[in-house]
Short mmCIF file of C-alpha atoms in Angstrom, two decimals:
data_model
loop_
_atom_site.label_atom_id
_atom_site.label_comp_id
_atom_site.label_asym_id
_atom_site.label_seq_id
_atom_site.Cartn_x
_atom_site.Cartn_y
_atom_site.Cartn_z
CA MET S 813 2.95 -24.86 6.62
CA LYS S 814 5.55 -22.11 6.96
CA ALA S 815 4.32 -18.55 7.48
CA VAL S 816 5.69 -15.15 8.49
CA THR S 817 4.29 -14.28 11.93
CA TRP S 818 4.32 -11.09 13.98
CA GLN S 819 5.74 -11.61 17.47
CA GLY S 820 6.34 -8.06 18.65
CA ARG S 821 7.68 -4.68 17.65
CA ARG S 822 10.36 -5.24 14.98
CA ASP S 823 10.10 -8.99 15.58
CA VAL S 824 8.81 -11.19 12.76
CA ARG S 825 9.57 -14.89 12.43
CA VAL S 826 8.96 -17.77 10.06
CA ASP S 827 6.99 -20.37 12.00
CA ASP S 828 5.13 -23.62 11.44
CA VAL S 829 1.38 -22.92 11.58
CA PRO S 830 -1.70 -25.02 10.74
CA ASP S 831 -2.54 -25.39 7.05
CA PRO S 832 -5.59 -23.34 5.99
CA ARG S 833 -8.75 -25.19 4.99
CA ILE S 834 -12.13 -24.47 3.42
CA GLU S 835 -14.40 -23.06 6.14
CA GLU S 836 -17.19 -21.48 4.09
CA PRO S 837 -18.67 -22.47 0.72
CA THR S 838 -17.31 -19.22 -0.79
CA ASP S 839 -13.70 -19.99 0.27
CA ALA S 840 -10.73 -21.10 -1.77
CA VAL S 841 -7.27 -22.27 -0.71
CA ILE S 842 -4.36 -20.89 -2.74
CA ARG S 843 -0.79 -22.18 -2.91
CA ILE S 844 1.30 -19.00 -2.84
CA THR S 845 4.08 -18.65 -5.42
CA SER S 846 5.06 -15.03 -4.62
CA ALA S 847 4.02 -12.50 -1.98
CA GLY S 848 5.07 -8.88 -1.78
CA LEU S 849 6.46 -7.07 1.24
CA CYS S 850 4.57 -3.76 1.42
CA GLY S 851 5.25 -0.46 3.11
CA SER S 852 1.98 -1.04 4.98
CA ASP S 853 3.56 -4.16 6.49
CA LEU S 854 6.19 -1.90 8.02
CA HIS S 855 3.45 0.02 9.85
CA LEU S 856 2.65 -3.26 11.64
CA TYR S 857 6.36 -3.78 12.27
CA GLU S 858 6.71 -0.41 13.98
CA VAL S 859 3.65 1.83 14.50
CA LEU S 860 0.45 -0.24 14.67
CA THR S 861 1.78 -2.80 17.13
CA PRO S 862 -0.98 -2.11 19.72
CA PHE S 863 -3.48 -3.74 17.34
CA MET S 864 -1.42 -6.86 16.66
CA THR S 865 -1.41 -10.22 18.44
CA PRO S 866 1.64 -12.49 18.62
CA GLY S 867 1.28 -15.18 16.00
CA ASP S 868 -0.63 -13.04 13.48
CA ILE S 869 0.30 -14.08 9.92
CA LEU S 870 1.44 -11.11 7.83
CA GLY S 871 1.17 -10.18 4.16
CA HIS S 872 -1.45 -9.08 1.65
CA GLU S 873 0.12 -9.14 -1.83
CA PRO S 874 -0.12 -12.72 -3.17
CA ILE S 875 -0.15 -14.57 -6.45
CA GLY S 876 -0.54 -18.32 -6.56
CA ILE S 877 -2.33 -21.44 -7.74
CA VAL S 878 -5.81 -22.54 -6.67
CA GLU S 879 -5.61 -25.79 -4.69
CA GLU S 880 -9.22 -26.19 -3.55
CA THR S 881 -12.54 -24.32 -3.77
CA GLY S 882 -15.78 -24.27 -1.83
CA SER S 883 -19.09 -25.30 -3.33
CA GLU S 884 -20.10 -21.69 -4.10
CA VAL S 885 -17.01 -20.70 -6.10
CA PRO S 886 -18.07 -21.60 -9.65
CA ASN S 887 -15.54 -19.43 -11.45
CA LEU S 888 -12.34 -21.05 -10.11
CA ARG S 889 -10.95 -24.55 -10.31
CA PRO S 890 -7.79 -26.22 -9.01
CA GLY S 891 -4.80 -25.24 -11.12
CA ASP S 892 -6.02 -21.73 -11.95
CA ARG S 893 -3.40 -19.01 -11.51
CA VAL S 894 -4.76 -16.08 -9.53
CA VAL S 895 -3.82 -12.78 -7.93
CA VAL S 896 -5.63 -12.08 -4.65
CA PRO S 897 -6.56 -8.46 -3.80
CA PHE S 898 -5.50 -7.26 -0.38
CA GLN S 899 -9.06 -6.53 0.72
CA ILE S 900 -11.84 -9.10 1.05
CA ALA S 901 -15.04 -8.06 -0.73
CA CYS S 902 -18.24 -9.82 -1.77
CA GLY S 903 -18.87 -8.06 -5.08
CA HIS S 904 -22.64 -7.74 -4.68
CA CYS S 905 -23.44 -5.47 -1.71
CA PHE S 906 -24.34 -1.77 -2.06
CA MET S 907 -20.76 -0.63 -1.49
CA CYS S 908 -19.19 -3.12 -3.89
CA SER S 909 -21.78 -2.19 -6.52
CA ALA S 910 -20.73 1.44 -6.05
CA GLY S 911 -17.09 0.52 -6.69
CA LEU S 912 -16.13 0.89 -3.01
CA MET S 913 -14.84 -2.60 -2.29
CA THR S 914 -12.86 -1.43 0.74
CA GLN S 915 -16.21 -0.55 2.34
CA CYS S 916 -17.81 -3.96 1.55
CA GLU S 917 -20.87 -4.38 3.76
CA THR S 918 -20.49 -8.15 3.84
CA THR S 919 -16.96 -8.13 5.29
CA GLN S 920 -16.94 -4.82 7.20
CA VAL S 921 -15.32 -5.23 10.61
CA THR S 922 -18.26 -3.61 12.35
CA GLY S 923 -17.08 -4.51 15.84
CA GLU S 924 -14.12 -2.20 15.33
CA GLY S 925 -16.04 0.41 13.33
CA MET S 926 -13.84 -0.26 10.28
CA GLY S 927 -14.31 -1.07 6.60
CA ALA S 928 -13.76 -4.29 4.69
CA ALA S 929 -11.56 -7.02 6.13
CA LEU S 930 -7.96 -7.11 4.90
CA PHE S 931 -5.50 -9.96 4.72
CA GLY S 932 -2.80 -9.89 7.39
CA TYR S 933 -3.64 -6.49 8.84
CA THR S 934 -4.44 -6.24 12.57
CA ARG S 935 -7.61 -6.93 14.51
CA LEU S 936 -8.98 -3.59 13.26
CA TYR S 937 -9.41 -5.27 9.88
CA GLY S 938 -10.52 -8.70 11.02
CA ALA S 939 -7.22 -10.36 12.00
CA VAL S 940 -7.44 -12.45 8.81
CA PRO S 941 -4.35 -14.67 8.32
CA GLY S 942 -2.11 -13.15 5.71
CA ALA S 943 -0.33 -14.16 2.53
CA GLN S 944 3.36 -14.31 3.43
CA ALA S 945 2.95 -18.05 3.76
CA GLU S 946 2.93 -21.25 1.76
CA TYR S 947 -0.88 -21.36 1.56
CA LEU S 948 -3.72 -18.88 2.00
CA ARG S 949 -7.41 -19.28 2.73
CA VAL S 950 -9.29 -16.77 0.56
CA PRO S 951 -12.80 -15.81 1.75
CA GLN S 952 -15.27 -14.48 -0.86
CA ALA S 953 -13.31 -16.32 -3.52
CA HIS S 954 -16.28 -16.24 -5.89
CA TYR S 955 -15.41 -12.55 -6.45
CA GLY S 956 -11.96 -11.52 -5.21
CA PRO S 957 -9.29 -13.55 -7.03
CA ILE S 958 -8.22 -12.29 -10.46
CA LYS S 959 -7.41 -15.06 -12.94
CA VAL S 960 -4.23 -14.41 -14.92
CA PRO S 961 -2.61 -16.45 -17.70
CA GLU S 962 0.14 -19.00 -17.33
CA GLY S 963 3.54 -18.24 -18.83
CA PRO S 964 4.81 -14.81 -17.75
CA SER S 965 6.67 -14.55 -14.46
CA ASP S 966 4.87 -13.75 -11.21
CA ASP S 967 6.32 -10.25 -11.47
CA ARG S 968 4.04 -9.49 -14.43
CA PHE S 969 0.85 -9.82 -12.39
CA VAL S 970 1.58 -9.91 -8.64
CA TYR S 971 1.27 -6.13 -8.31
CA LEU S 972 -2.45 -6.35 -9.19
CA SER S 973 -2.91 -7.37 -5.55
CA ASP S 974 -2.03 -3.92 -4.21
CA VAL S 975 0.71 -1.79 -5.81
CA LEU S 976 -0.93 -1.23 -9.18
CA PRO S 977 -4.51 -0.53 -8.03
CA THR S 978 -3.29 1.60 -5.12
CA ALA S 979 -1.12 3.69 -7.43
CA TRP S 980 -3.88 3.81 -10.07
CA GLN S 981 -6.44 5.04 -7.54
CA ALA S 982 -3.94 7.62 -6.24
CA VAL S 983 -3.55 8.99 -9.78
CA GLU S 984 -7.30 8.78 -10.47
CA TYR S 985 -8.09 10.67 -7.27
CA ALA S 986 -5.42 13.25 -8.06
CA ALA S 987 -7.43 14.19 -11.17
CA VAL S 988 -4.49 15.71 -13.01
CA PRO S 989 -5.90 17.68 -15.99
CA PRO S 990 -4.67 16.81 -19.49
CA GLY S 991 -1.16 18.16 -19.86
CA GLY S 992 -1.10 19.01 -16.15
CA THR S 993 1.49 18.69 -13.42
CA LEU S 994 1.76 16.26 -10.51
CA ALA S 995 4.08 16.02 -7.51
CA VAL S 996 4.54 12.66 -5.78
CA LEU S 997 5.87 12.65 -2.22
CA GLY S 998 7.66 9.41 -1.46
CA LEU S 999 9.14 7.20 -4.17
CA GLY S 1000 8.69 3.84 -2.52
CA PRO S 1001 6.72 1.19 -4.43
CA ILE S 1002 3.42 3.12 -4.51
CA GLY S 1003 4.94 6.51 -5.26
CA ASP S 1004 7.24 5.08 -7.91
CA MET S 1005 4.37 3.25 -9.63
CA ALA S 1006 2.11 6.33 -9.35
CA CYS S 1007 4.76 8.31 -11.24
CA ARG S 1008 4.88 5.67 -13.97
CA LEU S 1009 1.11 5.55 -14.30
CA ALA S 1010 0.73 9.34 -14.28
CA ARG S 1011 3.20 9.66 -17.14
CA ALA S 1012 1.55 6.82 -19.05
CA ARG S 1013 -1.83 8.50 -18.59
CA GLY S 1014 -0.79 11.89 -19.91
CA ALA S 1015 0.60 14.07 -17.11
CA GLU S 1016 2.97 16.53 -18.77
CA ARG S 1017 5.37 16.82 -15.85
CA VAL S 1018 5.80 14.64 -12.78
CA PHE S 1019 7.91 15.80 -9.84
CA GLY S 1020 9.13 13.13 -7.40
CA VAL S 1021 10.35 13.90 -3.87
CA ASP S 1022 12.33 11.51 -1.66
CA LEU S 1023 15.55 11.33 0.30
CA VAL S 1024 16.77 7.83 -0.63
CA PRO S 1025 19.31 8.01 -3.49
CA GLU S 1026 18.35 4.67 -5.04
CA ARG S 1027 14.67 5.63 -5.18
CA LEU S 1028 15.44 9.02 -6.71
CA ALA S 1029 17.70 7.50 -9.36
CA ARG S 1030 15.15 4.82 -10.20
CA ALA S 1031 12.39 7.40 -10.75
CA ALA S 1032 14.66 9.72 -12.72
CA ARG S 1033 15.43 6.92 -15.18
CA ARG S 1034 11.74 6.88 -16.08
CA GLY S 1035 11.50 10.60 -16.80
CA VAL S 1036 10.46 11.87 -13.35
CA GLU S 1037 11.90 15.26 -12.31
CA THR S 1038 13.34 14.30 -8.94
CA TYR S 1039 14.02 16.39 -5.85
CA ASP S 1040 16.24 15.13 -3.03
CA LEU S 1041 14.79 16.45 0.23
CA ARG S 1042 18.29 16.43 1.75
CA ALA S 1043 19.49 19.01 -0.79
CA PHE S 1044 17.31 21.76 0.69
CA ASP S 1045 17.79 23.69 3.91
CA ASP S 1046 14.11 23.31 4.73
CA GLU S 1047 10.86 22.23 3.10
CA LYS S 1048 9.90 25.83 2.24
CA GLU S 1049 12.92 25.97 -0.06
CA LEU S 1050 11.76 22.76 -1.74
CA VAL S 1051 8.27 24.21 -2.18
CA ARG S 1052 9.72 27.33 -3.79
CA ALA S 1053 11.83 25.23 -6.17
CA ILE S 1054 8.83 23.27 -7.45
CA HIS S 1055 6.63 26.37 -7.54
CA ASP S 1056 9.25 28.01 -9.77
CA GLU S 1057 8.75 25.13 -12.23
CA THR S 1058 4.97 25.55 -12.26
CA GLY S 1059 4.48 29.24 -12.97
CA GLY S 1060 4.72 30.13 -9.28
CA ARG S 1061 1.44 28.37 -8.51
CA GLY S 1062 2.44 24.83 -7.60
CA PRO S 1063 1.47 21.52 -9.22
CA ASP S 1064 -2.14 20.78 -10.12
CA ALA S 1065 -2.12 17.78 -7.79
CA VAL S 1066 0.03 16.17 -5.12
CA ILE S 1067 0.06 12.49 -4.15
CA ASP S 1068 1.17 11.78 -0.59
CA ALA S 1069 2.57 8.25 -0.86
CA VAL S 1070 4.37 8.45 2.48
CA GLY S 1071 1.73 8.41 5.21
CA THR S 1072 2.13 8.12 8.93
CA GLU S 1073 5.88 7.43 9.09
CA ALA S 1074 6.98 10.62 7.38
CA HIS S 1075 10.50 11.94 7.84
CA GLY S 1076 10.72 14.53 10.60
CA SER S 1077 7.81 15.17 13.04
CA ALA S 1078 10.01 14.29 15.99
CA ALA S 1079 7.33 14.72 18.67
CA ALA S 1080 4.87 12.48 16.84
CA LYS S 1081 7.59 9.89 16.27
CA LEU S 1082 8.33 9.89 19.99
CA ALA S 1083 4.63 9.41 20.77
CA GLN S 1084 4.34 6.54 18.28
CA THR S 1085 7.43 4.85 19.68
CA ALA S 1086 6.30 5.25 23.29
CA THR S 1087 2.88 3.78 22.52
CA GLY S 1088 4.49 0.83 20.76
CA LEU S 1089 6.50 0.02 23.87
CA LEU S 1090 3.48 -0.11 26.19
CA PRO S 1091 1.69 -3.38 26.99
CA ARG S 1092 -0.92 -4.04 24.31
CA LYS S 1093 -3.86 -3.91 26.75
CA ILE S 1094 -2.87 -0.35 27.62
CA ALA S 1095 -1.56 0.78 24.24
CA ALA S 1096 -4.55 -0.25 22.11
CA PRO S 1097 -7.20 1.90 23.88
CA LEU S 1098 -4.79 4.85 23.88
CA ALA S 1099 -4.07 4.44 20.19
CA GLU S 1100 -7.75 4.13 19.29
CA ARG S 1101 -8.55 7.53 20.81
CA PHE S 1102 -5.35 9.55 20.98
CA ALA S 1103 -2.98 8.23 18.28
CA VAL S 1104 -1.09 10.81 16.26
CA ASP S 1105 0.61 10.59 12.89
CA ARG S 1106 3.85 12.09 11.69
CA LEU S 1107 2.29 14.60 9.31
CA GLY S 1108 5.37 16.00 7.61
CA ALA S 1109 4.41 14.69 4.16
CA LEU S 1110 0.81 15.85 4.42
CA HIS S 1111 1.83 19.35 5.53
CA LEU S 1112 4.30 19.48 2.64
CA ALA S 1113 1.53 18.44 0.23
CA ILE S 1114 -0.73 21.21 1.51
CA ASP S 1115 2.00 23.82 1.06
CA LEU S 1116 3.01 22.48 -2.34
CA VAL S 1117 -0.30 22.05 -4.20
CA ARG S 1118 -1.62 25.00 -6.17
CA ARG S 1119 -4.75 26.82 -5.02
CA GLY S 1120 -7.80 24.91 -6.15
CA GLY S 1121 -5.68 21.79 -6.64
CA THR S 1122 -6.10 18.26 -5.35
CA ILE S 1123 -4.26 16.21 -2.74
CA SER S 1124 -4.55 12.43 -3.08
CA LEU S 1125 -3.58 10.41 -0.02
CA SER S 1126 -2.43 6.86 -0.62
CA GLY S 1127 0.01 6.64 2.29
CA VAL S 1128 -1.62 5.03 5.33
CA TYR S 1129 -2.62 7.29 8.22
CA GLY S 1130 -4.01 5.96 11.49
CA GLY S 1131 -4.15 8.89 13.92
CA MET S 1132 -7.29 9.91 15.78
CA ALA S 1133 -5.93 13.13 17.25
CA ASP S 1134 -4.08 14.70 14.35
CA PRO S 1135 -3.99 18.51 14.15
CA LEU S 1136 -4.69 19.66 10.58
CA PRO S 1137 -4.25 23.17 9.12
CA LEU S 1138 -7.91 23.50 8.16
CA LEU S 1139 -7.59 27.26 7.67
CA THR S 1140 -4.99 26.70 4.93
CA LEU S 1141 -6.95 23.85 3.33
CA PHE S 1142 -10.08 25.97 3.28
CA ASP S 1143 -8.35 29.15 2.11
CA LYS S 1144 -6.52 27.38 -0.72
CA GLN S 1145 -9.74 25.57 -1.71
CA VAL S 1146 -7.88 22.27 -1.74
CA GLN S 1147 -9.71 19.07 -2.66
CA LEU S 1148 -8.67 16.09 -0.55
CA ARG S 1149 -9.32 12.46 -1.56
CA MET S 1150 -8.11 9.35 0.20
CA GLY S 1151 -8.75 5.74 1.13
CA GLN S 1152 -7.63 2.16 0.66
CA ALA S 1153 -7.62 1.14 -2.99
CA ASN S 1154 -10.77 -0.52 -4.33
CA VAL S 1155 -8.79 -3.19 -6.16
CA ARG S 1156 -11.40 -4.86 -8.37
CA ARG S 1157 -12.73 -1.47 -9.46
CA TRP S 1158 -9.50 -0.77 -11.33
CA THR S 1159 -8.06 -4.11 -12.44
CA ASP S 1160 -9.81 -4.27 -15.81
CA GLU S 1161 -8.35 -0.84 -16.66
CA ILE S 1162 -4.88 -1.86 -15.51
CA LEU S 1163 -4.59 -5.23 -17.27
CA PRO S 1164 -3.99 -3.73 -20.75
CA TYR S 1165 -0.74 -2.24 -19.39
CA LEU S 1166 0.59 -5.69 -18.40
CA THR S 1167 1.67 -6.68 -21.88
CA ASP S 1168 4.91 -8.11 -23.23
CA GLU S 1169 5.99 -4.54 -24.01
CA ASP S 1170 5.77 -3.85 -20.24
CA PRO S 1171 5.26 -0.06 -20.41
CA LEU S 1172 5.17 0.21 -16.59
CA GLY S 1173 8.32 -1.82 -16.00
CA VAL S 1174 6.68 -4.41 -13.76
CA GLU S 1175 9.04 -7.21 -14.82
CA ASP S 1176 11.99 -5.55 -13.10
CA PHE S 1177 10.04 -3.54 -10.50
CA ALA S 1178 11.20 -5.77 -7.62
CA THR S 1179 14.68 -4.99 -6.34
CA HIS S 1180 14.92 -8.18 -4.28
CA ARG S 1181 13.44 -11.69 -4.52
CA LEU S 1182 14.07 -13.71 -1.37
CA PRO S 1183 12.94 -17.07 -0.01
CA LEU S 1184 10.22 -16.92 2.61
CA SER S 1185 12.73 -18.19 5.16
CA GLU S 1186 14.59 -14.86 4.89
CA ALA S 1187 11.53 -12.74 5.75
CA PRO S 1188 12.98 -11.38 9.03
CA HIS S 1189 16.02 -10.12 7.12
CA ALA S 1190 13.76 -8.70 4.39
CA TYR S 1191 11.71 -6.71 6.92
CA ASP S 1192 14.83 -5.32 8.59
CA MET S 1193 16.42 -4.40 5.25
CA PHE S 1194 13.22 -2.75 3.98
CA GLN S 1195 12.67 -0.85 7.24
CA HIS S 1196 16.19 0.58 7.16
CA LYS S 1197 16.19 1.15 3.35
CA GLN S 1198 19.39 -0.88 2.99
CA ASP S 1199 20.94 -2.45 -0.10
CA GLY S 1200 18.73 -0.40 -2.43
CA ALA S 1201 15.60 -2.20 -1.26
CA VAL S 1202 12.52 -0.63 -2.87
CA LYS S 1203 10.30 -3.66 -3.51
CA ILE S 1204 10.80 -7.16 -2.09
CA LEU S 1205 9.04 -10.33 -3.22
CA LEU S 1206 9.07 -13.37 -0.95
CA LYS S 1207 9.06 -16.84 -2.54
CA PRO S 1208 7.67 -19.73 -0.44
#
């Protein structure tokens, strides 16, 4: 089959690889009809290269058709249309029962000291072949895949794999009070969808911060009060502007949907780039102990949120040696919540929004739909924020 493979920093290719097959009785094999390109994939493209191996198959946002199931997958049959969550969880362990599927005790990558295995996401998370491919082997298929109806386009449901539950959890963790205010840093796919969900769930005012004109315009069309980072001399001026709109206190909650590749933080960017250029045998041990993130978005969130407010982190961070302003966090009595989205915990609450009325705008959420063969171009375009690329779906 054809699949998108990682070959090196900023080097992805579409290669012929072996077809997946049933290996365990709880497996299924899915024929992929659409797979999203995620901002997290760009971390593999640029920052997390020490943990990648040439030939790794990328991608973790699939929808498709069941082709084959193992003997212990009673709830699926060939021909079923399913969305596959990005994490692999069993559904019955202590952590899954607690709604923490990203900590699944059955699939935890204990050798790396990490949580549940993820599709297409480095050896830290199991080096499981990913979903930007023609076919996908799905472990724990008795629990993970979400059956969806035939008829509507893939766009209606594909975001249940990652974008929707990640944005939903970000809003849930932000705990915006009824009629409250929320700032969202970064208006890529997760930040954009978090704004939509926050407004749908009752936030009175949502402030969106970015520096890409297309993203700002897209959010503004849906009632978000947007702030172009480039229009301010420094971030303190931006903080003052939003504080002025919130009684001088700041928003009740801030979602950081940017993560480790924040704008600015020149020294951290240099360190990330230098590590990515080292041989993997040298770079990986260094990254595991001494990696740093570009913390511009997180520092902005800390300055922006009101005292006693909440910061919800949905952007991916991977540093082990990050300096944090704990004095400020403590003094402001800021609550901080974070983590990979526990997909199956939220899907039943999200599904009622995926109606023909399309209140979240999922049908036209993708800005680009490209054949799988154009994946290298898609990665480059998404990385450089060209041609208005906000969300890309790949079609095998």
